[in-house]
PDB file of C-alpha atoms and ligand atoms in Angstrom:
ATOM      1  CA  UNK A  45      -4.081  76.861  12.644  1.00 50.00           C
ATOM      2  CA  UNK A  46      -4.157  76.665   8.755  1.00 63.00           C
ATOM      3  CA  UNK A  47      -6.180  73.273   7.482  1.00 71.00           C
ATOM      4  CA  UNK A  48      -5.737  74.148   3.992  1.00 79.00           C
ATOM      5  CA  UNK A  49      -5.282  71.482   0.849  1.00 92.00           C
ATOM      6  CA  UNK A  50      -3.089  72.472  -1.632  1.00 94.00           C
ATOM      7  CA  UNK A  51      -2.341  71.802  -5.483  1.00 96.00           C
ATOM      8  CA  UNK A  52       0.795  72.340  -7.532  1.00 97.00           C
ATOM      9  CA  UNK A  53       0.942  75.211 -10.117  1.00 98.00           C
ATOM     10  CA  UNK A  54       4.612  75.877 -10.975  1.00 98.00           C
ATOM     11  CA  UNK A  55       7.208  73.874  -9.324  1.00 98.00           C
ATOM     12  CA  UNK A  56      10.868  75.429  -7.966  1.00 98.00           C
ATOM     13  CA  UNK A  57      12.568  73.997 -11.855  1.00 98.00           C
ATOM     14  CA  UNK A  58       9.633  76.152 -13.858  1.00 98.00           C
ATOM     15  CA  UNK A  59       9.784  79.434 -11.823  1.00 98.00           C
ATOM     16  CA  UNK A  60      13.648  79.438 -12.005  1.00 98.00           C
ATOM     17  CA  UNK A  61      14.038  78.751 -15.476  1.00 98.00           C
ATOM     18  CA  UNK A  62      11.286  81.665 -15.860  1.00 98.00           C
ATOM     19  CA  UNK A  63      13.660  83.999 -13.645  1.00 98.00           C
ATOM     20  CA  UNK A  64      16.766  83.918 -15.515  1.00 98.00           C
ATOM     21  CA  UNK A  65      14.223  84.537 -18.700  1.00 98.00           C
ATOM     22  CA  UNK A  66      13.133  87.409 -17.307  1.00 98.00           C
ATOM     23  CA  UNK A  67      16.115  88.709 -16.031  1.00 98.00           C
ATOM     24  CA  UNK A  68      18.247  88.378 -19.557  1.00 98.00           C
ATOM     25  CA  UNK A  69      14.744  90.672 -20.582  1.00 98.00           C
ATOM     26  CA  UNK A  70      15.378  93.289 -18.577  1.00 98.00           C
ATOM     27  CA  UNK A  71      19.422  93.714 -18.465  1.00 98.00           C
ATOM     28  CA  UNK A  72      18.320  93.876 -22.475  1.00 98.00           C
ATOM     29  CA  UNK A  73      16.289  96.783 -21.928  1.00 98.00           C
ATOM     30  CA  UNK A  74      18.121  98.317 -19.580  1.00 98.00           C
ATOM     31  CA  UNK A  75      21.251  97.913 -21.260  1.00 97.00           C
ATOM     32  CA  UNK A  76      23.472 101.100 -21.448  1.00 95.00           C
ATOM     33  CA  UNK A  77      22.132 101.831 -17.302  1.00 97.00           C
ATOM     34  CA  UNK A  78      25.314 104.521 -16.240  1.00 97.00           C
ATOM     35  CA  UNK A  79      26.903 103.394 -13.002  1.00 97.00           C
ATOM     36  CA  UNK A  80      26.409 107.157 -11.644  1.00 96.00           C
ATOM     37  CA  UNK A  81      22.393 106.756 -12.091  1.00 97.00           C
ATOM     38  CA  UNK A  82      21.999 102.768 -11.520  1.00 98.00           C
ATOM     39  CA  UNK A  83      18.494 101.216 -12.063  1.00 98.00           C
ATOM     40  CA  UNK A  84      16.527 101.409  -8.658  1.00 96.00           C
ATOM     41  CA  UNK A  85      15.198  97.869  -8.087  1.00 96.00           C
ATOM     42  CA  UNK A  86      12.317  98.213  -5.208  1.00 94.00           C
ATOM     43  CA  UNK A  87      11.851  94.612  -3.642  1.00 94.00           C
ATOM     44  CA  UNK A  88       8.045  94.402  -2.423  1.00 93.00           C
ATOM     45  CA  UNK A  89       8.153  93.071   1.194  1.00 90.00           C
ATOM     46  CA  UNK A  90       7.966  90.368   2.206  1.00 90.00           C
ATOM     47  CA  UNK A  91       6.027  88.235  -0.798  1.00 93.00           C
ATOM     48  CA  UNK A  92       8.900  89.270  -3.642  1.00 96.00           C
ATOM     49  CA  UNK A  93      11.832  88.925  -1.705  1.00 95.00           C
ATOM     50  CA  UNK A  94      12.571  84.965  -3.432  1.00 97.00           C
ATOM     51  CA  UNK A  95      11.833  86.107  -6.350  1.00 98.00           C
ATOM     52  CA  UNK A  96      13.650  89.483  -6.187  1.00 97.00           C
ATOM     53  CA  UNK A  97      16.922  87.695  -5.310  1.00 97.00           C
ATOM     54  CA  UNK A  98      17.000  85.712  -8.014  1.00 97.00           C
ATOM     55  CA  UNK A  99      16.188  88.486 -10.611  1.00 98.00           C
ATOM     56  CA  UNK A 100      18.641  90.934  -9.114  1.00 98.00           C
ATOM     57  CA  UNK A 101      21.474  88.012  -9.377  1.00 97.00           C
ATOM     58  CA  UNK A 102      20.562  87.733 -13.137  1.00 98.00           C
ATOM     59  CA  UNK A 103      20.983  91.236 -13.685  1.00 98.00           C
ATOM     60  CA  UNK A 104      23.415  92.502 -15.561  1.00 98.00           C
ATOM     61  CA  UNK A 105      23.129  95.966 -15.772  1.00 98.00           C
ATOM     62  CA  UNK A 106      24.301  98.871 -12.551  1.00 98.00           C
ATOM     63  CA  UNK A 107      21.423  98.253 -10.023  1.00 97.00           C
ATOM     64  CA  UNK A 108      20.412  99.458  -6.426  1.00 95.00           C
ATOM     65  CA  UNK A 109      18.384  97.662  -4.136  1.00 94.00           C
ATOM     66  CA  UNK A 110      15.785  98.686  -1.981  1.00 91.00           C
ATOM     67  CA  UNK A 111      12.202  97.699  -0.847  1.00 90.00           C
ATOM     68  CA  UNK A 112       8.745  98.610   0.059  1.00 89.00           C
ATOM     69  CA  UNK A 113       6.646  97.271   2.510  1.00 86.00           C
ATOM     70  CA  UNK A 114       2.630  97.310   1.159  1.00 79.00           C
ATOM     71  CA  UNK A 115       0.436  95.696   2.879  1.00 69.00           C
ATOM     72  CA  UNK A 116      -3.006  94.314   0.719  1.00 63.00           C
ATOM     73  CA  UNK A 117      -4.512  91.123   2.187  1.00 57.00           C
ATOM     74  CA  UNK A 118      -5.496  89.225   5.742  1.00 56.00           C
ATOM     75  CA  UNK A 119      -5.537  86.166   4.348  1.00 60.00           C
ATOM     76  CA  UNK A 120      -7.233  85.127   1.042  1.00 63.00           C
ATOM     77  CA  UNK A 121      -9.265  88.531   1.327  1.00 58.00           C
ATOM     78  CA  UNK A 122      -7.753  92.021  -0.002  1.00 58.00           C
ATOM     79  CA  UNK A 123      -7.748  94.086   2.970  1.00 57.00           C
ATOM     80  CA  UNK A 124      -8.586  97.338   1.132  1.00 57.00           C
ATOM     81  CA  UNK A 125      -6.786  99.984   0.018  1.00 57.00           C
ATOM     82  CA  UNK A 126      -2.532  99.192   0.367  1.00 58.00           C
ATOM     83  CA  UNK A 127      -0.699 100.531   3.034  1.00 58.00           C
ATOM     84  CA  UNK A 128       2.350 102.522   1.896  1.00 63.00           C
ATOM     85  CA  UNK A 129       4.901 101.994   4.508  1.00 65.00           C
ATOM     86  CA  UNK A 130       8.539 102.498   3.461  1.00 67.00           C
ATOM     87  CA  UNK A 131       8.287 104.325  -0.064  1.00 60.00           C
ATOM     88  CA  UNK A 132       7.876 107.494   1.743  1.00 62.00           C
ATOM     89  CA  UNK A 133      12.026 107.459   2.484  1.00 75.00           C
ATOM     90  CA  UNK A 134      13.091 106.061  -0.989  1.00 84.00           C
ATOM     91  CA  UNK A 135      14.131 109.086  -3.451  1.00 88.00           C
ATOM     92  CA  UNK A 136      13.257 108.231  -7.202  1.00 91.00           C
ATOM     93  CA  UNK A 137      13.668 111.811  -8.343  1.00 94.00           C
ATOM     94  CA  UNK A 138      15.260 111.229 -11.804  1.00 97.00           C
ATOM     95  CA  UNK A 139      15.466 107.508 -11.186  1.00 96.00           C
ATOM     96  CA  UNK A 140      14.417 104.848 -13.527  1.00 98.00           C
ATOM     97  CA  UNK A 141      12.514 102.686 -10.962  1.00 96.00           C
ATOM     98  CA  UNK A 142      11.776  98.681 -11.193  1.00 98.00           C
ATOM     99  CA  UNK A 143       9.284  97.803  -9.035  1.00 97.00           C
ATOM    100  CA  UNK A 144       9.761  93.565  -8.632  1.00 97.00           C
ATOM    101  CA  UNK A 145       6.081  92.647  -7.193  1.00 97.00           C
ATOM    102  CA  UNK A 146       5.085  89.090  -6.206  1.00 97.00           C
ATOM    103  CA  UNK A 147       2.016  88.880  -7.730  1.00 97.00           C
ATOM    104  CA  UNK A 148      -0.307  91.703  -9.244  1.00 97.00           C
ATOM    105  CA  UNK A 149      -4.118  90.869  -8.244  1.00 96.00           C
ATOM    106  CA  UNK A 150      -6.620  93.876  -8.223  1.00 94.00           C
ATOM    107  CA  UNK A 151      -4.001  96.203  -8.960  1.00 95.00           C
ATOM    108  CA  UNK A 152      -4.557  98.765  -6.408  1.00 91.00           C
ATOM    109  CA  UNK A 153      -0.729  98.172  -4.865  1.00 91.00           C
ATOM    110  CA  UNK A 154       0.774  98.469  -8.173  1.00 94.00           C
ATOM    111  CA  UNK A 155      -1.400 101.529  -8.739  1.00 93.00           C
ATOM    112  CA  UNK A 156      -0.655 103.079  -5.296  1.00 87.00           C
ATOM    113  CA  UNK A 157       3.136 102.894  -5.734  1.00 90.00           C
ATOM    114  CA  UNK A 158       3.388 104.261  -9.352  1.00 93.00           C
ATOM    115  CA  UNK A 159       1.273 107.054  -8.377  1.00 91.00           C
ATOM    116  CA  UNK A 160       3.270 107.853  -5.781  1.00 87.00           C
ATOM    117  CA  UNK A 161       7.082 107.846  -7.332  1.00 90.00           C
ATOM    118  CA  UNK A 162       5.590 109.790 -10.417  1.00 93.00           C
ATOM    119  CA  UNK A 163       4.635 112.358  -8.257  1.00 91.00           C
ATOM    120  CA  UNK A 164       7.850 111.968  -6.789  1.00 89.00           C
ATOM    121  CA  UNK A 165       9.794 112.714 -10.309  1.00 94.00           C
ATOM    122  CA  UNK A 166      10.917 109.424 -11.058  1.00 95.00           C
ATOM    123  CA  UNK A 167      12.046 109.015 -14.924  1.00 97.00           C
ATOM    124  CA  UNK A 168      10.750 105.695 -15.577  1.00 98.00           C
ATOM    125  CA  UNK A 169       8.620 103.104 -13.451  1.00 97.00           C
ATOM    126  CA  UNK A 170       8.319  99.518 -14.727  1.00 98.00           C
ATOM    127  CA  UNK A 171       6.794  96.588 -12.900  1.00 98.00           C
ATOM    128  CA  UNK A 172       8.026  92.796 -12.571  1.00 98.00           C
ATOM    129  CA  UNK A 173       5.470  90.307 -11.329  1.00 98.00           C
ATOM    130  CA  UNK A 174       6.544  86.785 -10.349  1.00 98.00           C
ATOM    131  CA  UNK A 175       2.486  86.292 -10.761  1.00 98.00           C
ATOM    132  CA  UNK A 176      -0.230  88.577 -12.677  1.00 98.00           C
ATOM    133  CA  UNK A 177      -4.184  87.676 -12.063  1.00 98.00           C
ATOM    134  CA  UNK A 178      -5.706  89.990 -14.997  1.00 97.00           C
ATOM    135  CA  UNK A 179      -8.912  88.379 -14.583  1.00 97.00           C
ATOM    136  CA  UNK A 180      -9.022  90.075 -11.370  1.00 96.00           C
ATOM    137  CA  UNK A 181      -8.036  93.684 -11.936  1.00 97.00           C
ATOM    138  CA  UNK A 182     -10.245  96.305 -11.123  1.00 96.00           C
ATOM    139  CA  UNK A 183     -11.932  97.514 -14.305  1.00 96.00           C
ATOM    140  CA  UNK A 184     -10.385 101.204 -14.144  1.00 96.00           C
ATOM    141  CA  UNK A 185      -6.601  99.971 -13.620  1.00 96.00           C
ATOM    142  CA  UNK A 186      -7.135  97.507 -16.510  1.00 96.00           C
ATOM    143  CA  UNK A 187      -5.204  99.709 -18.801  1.00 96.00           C
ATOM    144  CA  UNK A 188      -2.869 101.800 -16.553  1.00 95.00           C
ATOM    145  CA  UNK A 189      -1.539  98.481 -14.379  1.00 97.00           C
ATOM    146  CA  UNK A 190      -0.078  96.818 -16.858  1.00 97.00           C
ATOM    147  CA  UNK A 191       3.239  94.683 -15.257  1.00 98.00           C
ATOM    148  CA  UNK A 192       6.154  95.039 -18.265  1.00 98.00           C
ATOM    149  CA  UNK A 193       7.600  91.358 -17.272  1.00 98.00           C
ATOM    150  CA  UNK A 194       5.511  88.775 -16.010  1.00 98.00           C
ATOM    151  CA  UNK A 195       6.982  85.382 -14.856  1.00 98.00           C
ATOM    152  CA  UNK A 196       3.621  83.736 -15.084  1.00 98.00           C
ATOM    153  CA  UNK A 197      -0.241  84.481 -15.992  1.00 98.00           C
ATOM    154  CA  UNK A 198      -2.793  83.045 -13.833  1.00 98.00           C
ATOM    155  CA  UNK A 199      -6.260  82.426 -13.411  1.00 97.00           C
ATOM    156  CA  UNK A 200      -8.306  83.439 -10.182  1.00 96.00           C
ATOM    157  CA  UNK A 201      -6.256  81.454  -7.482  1.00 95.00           C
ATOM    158  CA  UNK A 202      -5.344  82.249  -4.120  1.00 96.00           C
ATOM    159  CA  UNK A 203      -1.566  80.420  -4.520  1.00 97.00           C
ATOM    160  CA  UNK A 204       0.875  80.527  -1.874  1.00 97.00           C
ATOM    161  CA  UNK A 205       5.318  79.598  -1.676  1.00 97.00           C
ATOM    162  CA  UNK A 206       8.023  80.918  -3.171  1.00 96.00           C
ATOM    163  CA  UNK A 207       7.563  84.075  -1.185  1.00 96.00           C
ATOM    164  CA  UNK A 208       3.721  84.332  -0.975  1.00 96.00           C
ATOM    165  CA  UNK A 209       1.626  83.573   2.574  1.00 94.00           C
ATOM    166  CA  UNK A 210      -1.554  82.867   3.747  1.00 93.00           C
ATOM    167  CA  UNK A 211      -1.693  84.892   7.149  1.00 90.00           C
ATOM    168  CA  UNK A 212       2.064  84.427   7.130  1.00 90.00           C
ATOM    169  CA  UNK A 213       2.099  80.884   6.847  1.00 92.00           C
ATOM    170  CA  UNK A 214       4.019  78.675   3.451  1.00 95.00           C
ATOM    171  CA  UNK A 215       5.966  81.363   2.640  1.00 95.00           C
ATOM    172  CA  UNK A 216       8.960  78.963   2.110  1.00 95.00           C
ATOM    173  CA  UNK A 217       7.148  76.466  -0.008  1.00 96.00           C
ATOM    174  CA  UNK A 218       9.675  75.929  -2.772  1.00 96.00           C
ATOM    175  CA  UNK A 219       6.827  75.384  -5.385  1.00 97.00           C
ATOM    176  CA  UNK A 220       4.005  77.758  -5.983  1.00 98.00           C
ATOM    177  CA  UNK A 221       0.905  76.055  -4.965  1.00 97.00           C
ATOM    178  CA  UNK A 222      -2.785  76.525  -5.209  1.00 97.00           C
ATOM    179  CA  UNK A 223      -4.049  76.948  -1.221  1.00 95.00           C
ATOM    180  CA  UNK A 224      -7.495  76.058  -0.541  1.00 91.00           C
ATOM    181  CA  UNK A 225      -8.321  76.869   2.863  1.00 82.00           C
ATOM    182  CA  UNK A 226     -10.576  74.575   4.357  1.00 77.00           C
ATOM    183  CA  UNK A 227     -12.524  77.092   6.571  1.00 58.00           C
ATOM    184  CA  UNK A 228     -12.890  79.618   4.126  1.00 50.00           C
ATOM    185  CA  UNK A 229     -16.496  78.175   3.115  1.00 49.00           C
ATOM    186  CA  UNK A 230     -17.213  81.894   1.593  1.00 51.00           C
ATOM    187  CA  UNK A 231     -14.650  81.184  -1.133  1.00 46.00           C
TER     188      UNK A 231
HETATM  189  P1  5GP B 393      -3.414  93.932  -5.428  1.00 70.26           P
HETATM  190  O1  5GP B 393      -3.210  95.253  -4.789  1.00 70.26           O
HETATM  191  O2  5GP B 393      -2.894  93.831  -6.826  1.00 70.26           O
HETATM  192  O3  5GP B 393      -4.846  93.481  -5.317  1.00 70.26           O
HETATM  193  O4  5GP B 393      -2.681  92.866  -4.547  1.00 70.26           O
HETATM  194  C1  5GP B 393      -1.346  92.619  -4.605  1.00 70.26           C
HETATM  195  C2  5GP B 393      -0.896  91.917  -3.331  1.00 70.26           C
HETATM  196  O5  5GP B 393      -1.921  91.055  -2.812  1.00 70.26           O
HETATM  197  C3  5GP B 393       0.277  91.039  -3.602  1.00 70.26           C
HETATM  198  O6  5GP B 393       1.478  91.719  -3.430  1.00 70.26           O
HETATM  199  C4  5GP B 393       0.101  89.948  -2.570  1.00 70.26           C
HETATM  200  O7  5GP B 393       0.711  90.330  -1.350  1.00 70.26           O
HETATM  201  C5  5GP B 393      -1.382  89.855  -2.351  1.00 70.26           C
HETATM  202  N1  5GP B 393      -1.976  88.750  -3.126  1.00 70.26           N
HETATM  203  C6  5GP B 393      -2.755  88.841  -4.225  1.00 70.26           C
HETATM  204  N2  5GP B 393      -3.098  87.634  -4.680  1.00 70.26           N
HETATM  205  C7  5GP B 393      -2.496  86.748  -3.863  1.00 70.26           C
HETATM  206  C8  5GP B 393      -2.443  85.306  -3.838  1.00 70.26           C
HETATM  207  O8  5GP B 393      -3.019  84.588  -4.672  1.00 70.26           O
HETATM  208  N3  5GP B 393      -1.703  84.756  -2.838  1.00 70.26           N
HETATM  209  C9  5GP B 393      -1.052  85.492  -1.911  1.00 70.26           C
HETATM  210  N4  5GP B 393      -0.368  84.842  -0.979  1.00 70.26           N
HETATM  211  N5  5GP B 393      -1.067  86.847  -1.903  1.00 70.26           N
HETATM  212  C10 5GP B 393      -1.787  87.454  -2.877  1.00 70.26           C
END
């Protein structure tokens, strides 16, 4: 069981105002997207999938939908390198790819994916975070994991809701709250 104390960070009213920001950004950029090559929009499971609904709605520009499973962290500790478990189906050859991400920490998913679909041929890969830590990206993907639309910048918090767990647990929090688990005495 999870003893944890937690402390607000963004609240439901804050993150959704930040969406439709975000997602009048991109239909910007994107603007002039054919309908025979729509924009591939890759839903990170499971932490993105709030957050990816609510972009996607705000979209206005020919989309597809599809996701990626990665798996990073057992519970506040990254688990090592990502496991890549659903990309290997999706075809991006001569796709322009947007990757929507929960929250970009070391980097190492973010890095793991792009490597793969631009060895994989697609045309463009861009990133949307709900979250990005910078303080905590690893020195040598400082300048190559670089999200293009960030709903929020944080400092060096483990935070949990509106998508994101600890060991599965909070995931529906409609806030996005600081969780500081009380047995985690390392931390
Ligand atoms: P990275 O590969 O960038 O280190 O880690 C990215 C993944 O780690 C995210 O998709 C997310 O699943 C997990 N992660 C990183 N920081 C946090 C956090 O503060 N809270 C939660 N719940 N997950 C996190």
């Amino acid at each position: 069981m999870n003893n944890g104390r937690f402390t607000l960070l963004k609240t439901n009213e804050e993150v959704k105002k930040r969406i439709t920001e975000l997602a009048a950004e991109i239909s910007r950029d994107y603007a002039g997207t054919p309908e025979d090559n729509p924009l591939l929009v890759l839903c990170t499971l499971r932490g993105a999938i709030f957050f990816s609904a609510d972009l996607i709605r705000g979209l206005t520009v020919p989309c597809e939908i599809n996701f990626l499973k990665v798996q990073s962290y057992q519970g506040t500790r990254p688990a090592g390198s990502p496991i890549f478990e659903l990309g290997e189906r999706i075809d991006v050859r001569g796709r322009d790819v947007l990757i929507v991400e929960d929250i970009v920490d070391t980097g190492q998913t973010m890095d793991t994916v792009m490597q793969n679909f631009s060895d994989k041929g697609a045309n463009s890969i861009r990133i949307a975070t709900m979250l990005d830590k910078p303080s905590r990206r690893y020195e040598h993907l400082k300048e190559t994991v670089v999200p293009d639309y960030i709903g929020f910048e944080i400092p060096d918090l483990f935070v949990v809701g509106w998508g994101l767990d600890y060991n599965e647990d909070y995931r529906m929090l409609p806030d996005i709250m600081v969780y500081h688990p009380e047995e985690d005495t390392e931390s």
